[in-house]
Short mmCIF file of C-alpha atoms in Angstrom, two decimals:
data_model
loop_
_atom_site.label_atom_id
_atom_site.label_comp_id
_atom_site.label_asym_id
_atom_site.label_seq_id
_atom_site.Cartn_x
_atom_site.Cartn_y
_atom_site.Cartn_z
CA UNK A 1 23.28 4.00 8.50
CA UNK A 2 21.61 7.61 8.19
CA UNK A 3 18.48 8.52 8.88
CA UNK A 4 16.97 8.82 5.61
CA UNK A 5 13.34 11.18 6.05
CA UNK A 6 10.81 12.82 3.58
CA UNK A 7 11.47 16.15 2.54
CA UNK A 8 8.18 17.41 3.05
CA UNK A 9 4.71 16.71 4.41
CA UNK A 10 3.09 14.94 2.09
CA UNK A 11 0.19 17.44 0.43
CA UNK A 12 -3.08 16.16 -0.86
CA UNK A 13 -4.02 15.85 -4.05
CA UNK A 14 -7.95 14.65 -5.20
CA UNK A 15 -8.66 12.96 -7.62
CA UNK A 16 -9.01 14.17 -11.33
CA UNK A 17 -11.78 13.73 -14.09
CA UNK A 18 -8.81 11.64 -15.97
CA UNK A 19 -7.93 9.03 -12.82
CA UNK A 20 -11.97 8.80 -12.24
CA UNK A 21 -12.45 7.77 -16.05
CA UNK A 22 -10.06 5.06 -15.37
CA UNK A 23 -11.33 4.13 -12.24
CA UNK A 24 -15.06 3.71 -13.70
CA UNK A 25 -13.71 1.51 -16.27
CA UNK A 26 -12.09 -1.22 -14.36
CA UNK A 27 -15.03 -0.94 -11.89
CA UNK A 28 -13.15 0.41 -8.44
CA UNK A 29 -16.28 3.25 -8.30
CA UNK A 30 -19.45 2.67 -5.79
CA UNK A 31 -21.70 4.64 -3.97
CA UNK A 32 -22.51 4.95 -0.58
CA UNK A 33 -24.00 6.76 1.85
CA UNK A 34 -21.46 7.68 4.24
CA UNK A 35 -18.00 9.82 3.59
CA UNK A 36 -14.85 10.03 5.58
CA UNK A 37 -15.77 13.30 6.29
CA UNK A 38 -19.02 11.66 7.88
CA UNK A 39 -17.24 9.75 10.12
CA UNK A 40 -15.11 12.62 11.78
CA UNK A 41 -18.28 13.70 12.90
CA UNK A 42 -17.56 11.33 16.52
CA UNK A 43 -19.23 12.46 19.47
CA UNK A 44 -16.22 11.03 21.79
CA UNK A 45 -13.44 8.72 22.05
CA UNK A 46 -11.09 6.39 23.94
CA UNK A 47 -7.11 5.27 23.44
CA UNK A 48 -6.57 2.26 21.81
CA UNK A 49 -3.79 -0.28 23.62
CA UNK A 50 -2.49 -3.49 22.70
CA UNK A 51 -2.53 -6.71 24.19
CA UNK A 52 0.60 -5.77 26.48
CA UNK A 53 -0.72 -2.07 27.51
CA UNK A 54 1.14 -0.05 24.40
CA UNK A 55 -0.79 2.70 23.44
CA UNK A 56 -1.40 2.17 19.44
CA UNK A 57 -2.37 6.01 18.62
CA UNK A 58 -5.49 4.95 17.39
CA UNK A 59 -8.39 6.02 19.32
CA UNK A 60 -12.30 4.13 19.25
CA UNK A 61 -14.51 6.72 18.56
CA UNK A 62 -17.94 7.11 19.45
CA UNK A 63 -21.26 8.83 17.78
CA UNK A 64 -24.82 10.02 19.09
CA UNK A 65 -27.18 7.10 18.41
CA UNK A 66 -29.02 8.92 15.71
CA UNK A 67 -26.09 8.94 13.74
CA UNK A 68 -25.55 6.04 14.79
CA UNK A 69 -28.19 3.51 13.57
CA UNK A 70 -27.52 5.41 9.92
CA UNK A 71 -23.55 4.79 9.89
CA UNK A 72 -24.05 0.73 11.29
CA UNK A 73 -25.93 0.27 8.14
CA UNK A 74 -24.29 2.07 5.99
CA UNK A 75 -20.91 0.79 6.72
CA UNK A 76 -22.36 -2.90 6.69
CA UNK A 77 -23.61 -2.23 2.77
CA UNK A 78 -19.84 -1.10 2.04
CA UNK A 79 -18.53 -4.39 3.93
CA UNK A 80 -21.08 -5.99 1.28
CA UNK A 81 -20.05 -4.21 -1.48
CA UNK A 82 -16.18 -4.68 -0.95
CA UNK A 83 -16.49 -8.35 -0.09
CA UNK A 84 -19.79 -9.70 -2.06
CA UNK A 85 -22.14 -8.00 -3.93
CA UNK A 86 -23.49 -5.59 -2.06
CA UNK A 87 -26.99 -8.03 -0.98
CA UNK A 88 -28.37 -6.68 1.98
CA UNK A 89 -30.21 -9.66 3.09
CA UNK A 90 -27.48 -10.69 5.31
CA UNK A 91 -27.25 -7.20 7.06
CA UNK A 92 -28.62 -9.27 10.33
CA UNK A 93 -25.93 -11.31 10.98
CA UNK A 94 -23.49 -8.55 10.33
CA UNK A 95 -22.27 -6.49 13.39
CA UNK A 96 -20.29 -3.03 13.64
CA UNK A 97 -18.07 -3.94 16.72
CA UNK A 98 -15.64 -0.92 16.38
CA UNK A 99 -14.63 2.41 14.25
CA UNK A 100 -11.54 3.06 15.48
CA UNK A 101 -9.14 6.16 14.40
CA UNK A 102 -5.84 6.71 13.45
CA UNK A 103 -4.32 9.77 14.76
CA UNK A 104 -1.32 10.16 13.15
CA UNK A 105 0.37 10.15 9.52
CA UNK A 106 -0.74 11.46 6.48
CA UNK A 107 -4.09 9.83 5.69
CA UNK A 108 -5.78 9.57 9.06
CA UNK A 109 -7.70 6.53 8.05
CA UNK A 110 -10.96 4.94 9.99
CA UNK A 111 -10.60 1.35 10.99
CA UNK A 112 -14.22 -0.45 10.79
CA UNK A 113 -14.22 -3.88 12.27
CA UNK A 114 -17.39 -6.31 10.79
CA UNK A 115 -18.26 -9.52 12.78
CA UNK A 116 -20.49 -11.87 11.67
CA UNK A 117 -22.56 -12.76 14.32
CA UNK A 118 -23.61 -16.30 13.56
CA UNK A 119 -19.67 -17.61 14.08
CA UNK A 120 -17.50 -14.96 15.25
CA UNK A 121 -15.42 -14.43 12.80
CA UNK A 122 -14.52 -10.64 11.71
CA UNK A 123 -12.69 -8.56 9.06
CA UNK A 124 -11.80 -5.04 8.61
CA UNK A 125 -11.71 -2.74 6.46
CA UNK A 126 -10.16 0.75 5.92
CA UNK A 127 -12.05 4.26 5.16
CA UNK A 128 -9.66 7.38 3.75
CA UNK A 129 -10.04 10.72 2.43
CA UNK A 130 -8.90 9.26 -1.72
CA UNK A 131 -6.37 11.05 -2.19
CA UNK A 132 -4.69 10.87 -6.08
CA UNK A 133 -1.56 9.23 -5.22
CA UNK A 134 -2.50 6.48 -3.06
CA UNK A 135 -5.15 6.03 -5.55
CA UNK A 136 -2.32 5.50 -8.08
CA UNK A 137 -0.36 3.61 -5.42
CA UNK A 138 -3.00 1.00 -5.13
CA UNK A 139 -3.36 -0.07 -8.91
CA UNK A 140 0.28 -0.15 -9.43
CA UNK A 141 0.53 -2.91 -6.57
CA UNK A 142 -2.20 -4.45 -7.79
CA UNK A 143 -0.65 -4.65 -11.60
CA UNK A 144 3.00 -4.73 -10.81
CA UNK A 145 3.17 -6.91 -7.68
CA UNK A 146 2.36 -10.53 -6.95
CA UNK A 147 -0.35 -9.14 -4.35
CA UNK A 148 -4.15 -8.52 -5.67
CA UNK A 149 -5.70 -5.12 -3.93
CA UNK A 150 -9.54 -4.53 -3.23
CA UNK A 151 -10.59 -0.59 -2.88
CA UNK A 152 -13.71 1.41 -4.17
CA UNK A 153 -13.91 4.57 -4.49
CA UNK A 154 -17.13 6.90 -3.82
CA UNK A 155 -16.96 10.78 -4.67
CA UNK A 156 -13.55 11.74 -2.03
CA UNK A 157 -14.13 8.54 0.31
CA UNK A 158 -11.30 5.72 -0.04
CA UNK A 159 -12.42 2.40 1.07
CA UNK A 160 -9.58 -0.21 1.20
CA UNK A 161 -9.58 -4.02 2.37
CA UNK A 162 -7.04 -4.83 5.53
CA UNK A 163 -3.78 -6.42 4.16
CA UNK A 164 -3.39 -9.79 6.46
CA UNK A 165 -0.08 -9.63 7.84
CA UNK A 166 2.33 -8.72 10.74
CA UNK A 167 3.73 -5.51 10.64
CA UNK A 168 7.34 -5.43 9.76
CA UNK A 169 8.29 -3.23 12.43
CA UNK A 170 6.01 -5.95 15.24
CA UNK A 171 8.31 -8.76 13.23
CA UNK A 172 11.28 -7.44 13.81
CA UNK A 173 10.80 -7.46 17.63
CA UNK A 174 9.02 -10.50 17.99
CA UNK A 175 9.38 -12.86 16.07
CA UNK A 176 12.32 -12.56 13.96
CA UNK A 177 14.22 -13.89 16.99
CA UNK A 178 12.53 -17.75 16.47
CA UNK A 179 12.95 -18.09 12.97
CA UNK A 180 14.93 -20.86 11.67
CA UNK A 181 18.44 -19.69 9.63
CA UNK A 182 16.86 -20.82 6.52
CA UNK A 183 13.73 -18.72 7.14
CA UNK A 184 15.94 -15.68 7.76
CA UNK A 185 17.55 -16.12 4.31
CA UNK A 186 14.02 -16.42 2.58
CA UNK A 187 12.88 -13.21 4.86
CA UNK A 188 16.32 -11.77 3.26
CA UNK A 189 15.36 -12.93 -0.43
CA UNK A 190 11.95 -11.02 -0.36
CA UNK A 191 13.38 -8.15 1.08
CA UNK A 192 16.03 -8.25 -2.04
CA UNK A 193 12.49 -8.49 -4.39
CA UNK A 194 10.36 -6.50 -2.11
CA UNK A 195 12.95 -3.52 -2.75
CA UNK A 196 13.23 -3.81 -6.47
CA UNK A 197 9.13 -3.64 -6.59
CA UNK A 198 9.34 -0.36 -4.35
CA UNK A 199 12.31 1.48 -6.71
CA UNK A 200 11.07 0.58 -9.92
CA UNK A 201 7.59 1.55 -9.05
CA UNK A 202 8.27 4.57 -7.06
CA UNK A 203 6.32 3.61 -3.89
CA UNK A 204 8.14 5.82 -1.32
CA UNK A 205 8.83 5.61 2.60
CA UNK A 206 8.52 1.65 2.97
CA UNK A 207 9.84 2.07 7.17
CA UNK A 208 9.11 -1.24 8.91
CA UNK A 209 5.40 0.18 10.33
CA UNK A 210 4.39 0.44 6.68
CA UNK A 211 4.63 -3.22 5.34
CA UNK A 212 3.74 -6.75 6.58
CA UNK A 213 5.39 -10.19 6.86
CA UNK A 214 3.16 -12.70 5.53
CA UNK A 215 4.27 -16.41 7.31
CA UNK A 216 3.04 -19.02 5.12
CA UNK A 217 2.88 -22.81 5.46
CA UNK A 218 4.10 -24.61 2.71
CA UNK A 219 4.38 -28.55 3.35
CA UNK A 220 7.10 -29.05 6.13
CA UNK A 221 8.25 -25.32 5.86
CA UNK A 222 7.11 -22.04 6.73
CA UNK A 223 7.78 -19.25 4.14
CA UNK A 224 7.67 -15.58 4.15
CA UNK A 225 5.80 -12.82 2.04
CA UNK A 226 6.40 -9.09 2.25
CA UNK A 227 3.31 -6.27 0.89
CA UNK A 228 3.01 -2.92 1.12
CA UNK A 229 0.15 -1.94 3.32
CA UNK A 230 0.64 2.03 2.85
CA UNK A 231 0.57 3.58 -0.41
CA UNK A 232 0.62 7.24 0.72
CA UNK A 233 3.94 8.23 -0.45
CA UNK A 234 3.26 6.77 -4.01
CA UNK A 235 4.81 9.10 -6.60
CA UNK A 236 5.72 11.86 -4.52
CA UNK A 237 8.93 12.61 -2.57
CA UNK A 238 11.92 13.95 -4.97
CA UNK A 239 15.11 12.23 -3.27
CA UNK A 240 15.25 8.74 -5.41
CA UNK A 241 16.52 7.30 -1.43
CA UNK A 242 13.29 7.67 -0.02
CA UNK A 243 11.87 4.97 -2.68
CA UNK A 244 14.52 1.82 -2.22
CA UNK A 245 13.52 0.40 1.58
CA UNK A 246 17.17 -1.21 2.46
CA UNK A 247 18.13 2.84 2.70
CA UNK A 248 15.97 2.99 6.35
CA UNK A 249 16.99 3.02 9.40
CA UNK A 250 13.67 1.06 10.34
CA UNK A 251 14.82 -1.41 8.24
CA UNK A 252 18.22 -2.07 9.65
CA UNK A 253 17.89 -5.46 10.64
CA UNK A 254 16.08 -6.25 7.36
CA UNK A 255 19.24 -5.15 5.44
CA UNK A 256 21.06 -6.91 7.84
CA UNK A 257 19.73 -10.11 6.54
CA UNK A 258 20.26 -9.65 3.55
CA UNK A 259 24.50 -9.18 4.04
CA UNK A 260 24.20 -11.97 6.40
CA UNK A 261 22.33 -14.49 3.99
CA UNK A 262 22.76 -13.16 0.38
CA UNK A 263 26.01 -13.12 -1.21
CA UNK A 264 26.33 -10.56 -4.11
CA UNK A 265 25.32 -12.82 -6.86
CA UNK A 266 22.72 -14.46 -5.23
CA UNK A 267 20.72 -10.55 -4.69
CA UNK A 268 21.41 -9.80 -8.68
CA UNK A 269 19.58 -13.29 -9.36
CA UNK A 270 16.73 -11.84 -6.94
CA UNK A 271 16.58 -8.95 -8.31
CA UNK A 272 16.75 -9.67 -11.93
CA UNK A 273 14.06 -12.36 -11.11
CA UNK A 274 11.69 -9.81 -9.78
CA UNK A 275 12.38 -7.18 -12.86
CA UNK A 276 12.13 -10.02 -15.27
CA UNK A 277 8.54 -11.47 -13.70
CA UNK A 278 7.54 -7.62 -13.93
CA UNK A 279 7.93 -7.45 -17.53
CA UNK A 280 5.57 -10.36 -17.42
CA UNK A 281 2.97 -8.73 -15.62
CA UNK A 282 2.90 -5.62 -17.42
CA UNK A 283 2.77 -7.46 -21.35
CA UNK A 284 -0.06 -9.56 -19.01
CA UNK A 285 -1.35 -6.05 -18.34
CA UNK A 286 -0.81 -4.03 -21.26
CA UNK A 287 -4.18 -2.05 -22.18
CA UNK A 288 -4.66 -1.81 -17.98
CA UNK A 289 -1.10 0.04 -17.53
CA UNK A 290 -1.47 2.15 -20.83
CA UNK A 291 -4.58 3.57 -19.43
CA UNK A 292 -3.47 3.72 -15.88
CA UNK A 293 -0.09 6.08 -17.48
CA UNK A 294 -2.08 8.26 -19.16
CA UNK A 295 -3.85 9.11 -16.14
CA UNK A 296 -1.02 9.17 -13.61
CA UNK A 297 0.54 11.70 -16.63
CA UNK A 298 -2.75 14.13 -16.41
CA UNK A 299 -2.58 14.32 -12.44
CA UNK A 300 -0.32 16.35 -10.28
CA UNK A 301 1.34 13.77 -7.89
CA UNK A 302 3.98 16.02 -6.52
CA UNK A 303 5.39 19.36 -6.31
CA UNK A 304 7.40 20.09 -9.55
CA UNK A 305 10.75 20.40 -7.87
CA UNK A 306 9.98 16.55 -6.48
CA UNK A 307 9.88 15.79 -10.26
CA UNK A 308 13.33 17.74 -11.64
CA UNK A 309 15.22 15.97 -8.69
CA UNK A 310 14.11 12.72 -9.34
CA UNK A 311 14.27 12.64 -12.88
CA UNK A 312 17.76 13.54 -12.38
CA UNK A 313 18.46 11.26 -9.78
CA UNK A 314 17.32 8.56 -11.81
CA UNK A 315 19.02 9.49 -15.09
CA UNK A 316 22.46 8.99 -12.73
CA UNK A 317 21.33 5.58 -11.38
CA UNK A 318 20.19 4.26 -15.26
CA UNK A 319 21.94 6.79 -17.85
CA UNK A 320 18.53 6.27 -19.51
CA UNK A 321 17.92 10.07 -21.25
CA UNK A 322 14.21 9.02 -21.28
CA UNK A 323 14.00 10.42 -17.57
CA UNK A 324 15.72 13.64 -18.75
CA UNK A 325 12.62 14.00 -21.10
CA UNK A 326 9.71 13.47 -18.27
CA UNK A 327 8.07 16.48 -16.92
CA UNK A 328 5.58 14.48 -14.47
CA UNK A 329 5.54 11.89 -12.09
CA UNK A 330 3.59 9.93 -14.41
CA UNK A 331 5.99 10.18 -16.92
CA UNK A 332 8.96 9.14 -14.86
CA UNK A 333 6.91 6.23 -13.85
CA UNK A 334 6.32 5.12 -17.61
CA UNK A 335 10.02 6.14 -18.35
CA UNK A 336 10.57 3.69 -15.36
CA UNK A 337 8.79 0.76 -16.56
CA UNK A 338 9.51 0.85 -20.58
CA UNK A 339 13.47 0.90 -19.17
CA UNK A 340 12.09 -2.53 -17.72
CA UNK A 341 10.57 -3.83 -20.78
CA UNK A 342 13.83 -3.50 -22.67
CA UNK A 343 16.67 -4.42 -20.74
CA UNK A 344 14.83 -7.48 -19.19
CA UNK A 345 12.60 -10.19 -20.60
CA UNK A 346 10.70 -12.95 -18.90
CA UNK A 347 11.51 -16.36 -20.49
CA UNK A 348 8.78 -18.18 -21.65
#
């Protein structure tokens, strides 16, 4: 299989008058007191390793206490505000164990880790410059997908909820190897659906490191989920390869499954399953989607040569001339999704 990469480094693009509209109206806007920009303001830091010694390119950073006392509470009110609502009677038992930082990729996100102190148990939670397109990235999963997202937004600061899961790239190498044959053929069925989600929605550069496995008991069987955790690439490269995951080398041994386990007609059934439960959502959705296109169709999301390639890339795949007629992102997106509603219908 080639290596299939992005064309370019991803650029940034903040977020519009349009997108903030939308974003006040389905209530994903707070306020707080610190900004991503606040944070990069660390005094010092130390490398991150695993459990087995493997350094995880995230480093724990460090501030003077000044700014420190200031940034505990203020990143307790977000935990608050992203989990509850936003009471600050219970900042007490709250804790800030760790802000740890992500040194490479396109989004350079803080990790905040939040223990409450009365029984041990944490959570974390995710702070990002809010960029347009992950912005965009994150309602689409949240409306298209069988996976709920929780984000605010403040001003240019990103704050996103940790996705529970094991990385699919962690999976691959450690546990894949003790699942059962019939767990490998349900881990080969979600990839099948997993895909079609990805394509249809244009959420690019799905390598292993950028989803999770989700093991779930169910009865006398464990079952598998797959979710995007990384919505950077939402919207934005021009090759239509970079948007179907099967394509990457990463995922090899995904794909793999799938030839193993799935015999042609059983991935068509998977996939017309998925496309056919997305119509669903979206007539479930309808007044949230409208509003979310006309946004995404006001807001540069790529470079406009990204846009003529894919649009043309996508009129070969579907011989739909709607595509010809886009001249955004947006537009392909909605082009993308109406081709949905009419060649596949979810039966009541």
């Amino acid at each position: 299989m080639s290596e299939i990469k992005p064309q370019f480094k991803k650029e940034y693009y903040p977020i519009n008058d349009e997108l903030r509209t939308y974003l006040e109206k389905y209530k994903r806007v707070t306020k707080t007191n610190v900004f991503y920009d606040d944070l990069l303001r660390f005094q010092g830091a130390i490398d991150v390793f695993d459990k087995n010694g493997k350094d995880t390119l995230w480093i724990r950073v460090y501030y003077n206490e000044y700014e420190r006392v200031e940034i505990d509470r203020s990143l307790k009110k977000i935990y608050t505000l992203l989990h509850s609502d936003g009471n600050e009677s219970n900042f007490d038992f709250l804790n800030v164990d760790e802000i740890d930082f992500c040194t490479f990729g396109n989004s350079k996100p803080f990790r905040i880790k939040v223990r409450n102190i009365l029984n041990d148990n944490y959570t974390h939670f995710y702070i990002k410059k809010a960029d347009a397109s992950r912005v965009f990235g994150l309602e689409l999963e949240h409306i298209l997908s069988p996976n709920r997202i929780n984000y605010l937004v403040f001003k240019d600061t990103l704050i996103e909820e940790h996705i529970l899961g094991i990385p699919g790239d962690a999976f691959l190498e450690n546990n894949l190897k003790n699942c059962t044959e019939h767990e490998k053929a349900q881990i080969a069925k979600q990839f099948v659906k997993f895909n079609e989600r990805c394509m249809i929605g244009l959420l690019g550069d799905m390598r292993s490191y950028n989803f999770v496995i989700i093991p779930i008991y169910d009865f006398d069987q464990l079952v598998y989920k797959i979710r995007a955790i990384d919505f950077d690439q939402q919207c934005y490269e021009g090759s239509f390869k970079l948007y179907k995951p099967f394509l990457f080398k990463e995922n090899y041994l995904y794909s793999k499954l799938v030839q193993d386990k799935l015999n042609q007609n059983a991935i068509e059934q998977y996939q017309n399953e998925e496309r056919s439960v997305l119509v669903k959502r979206l007539s479930d959705s309808e007044t949230r989607i409208d509003d979310l296109l006309l946004a995404m169709k006001n807001t540069q999301l790529a470079p406009k040569e990204h846009v003529e390639q894919l649009k043309e890339e996508v009129y070969q795949y579907s011989l739909d001339i709607e595509f010809k007629k886009a001249n955004s992102m947006g537009e392909v997106v909605e082009a993308a999704l109406n081709f949905m509603k009419r060649n596949y219908k979810f039966e009541e």
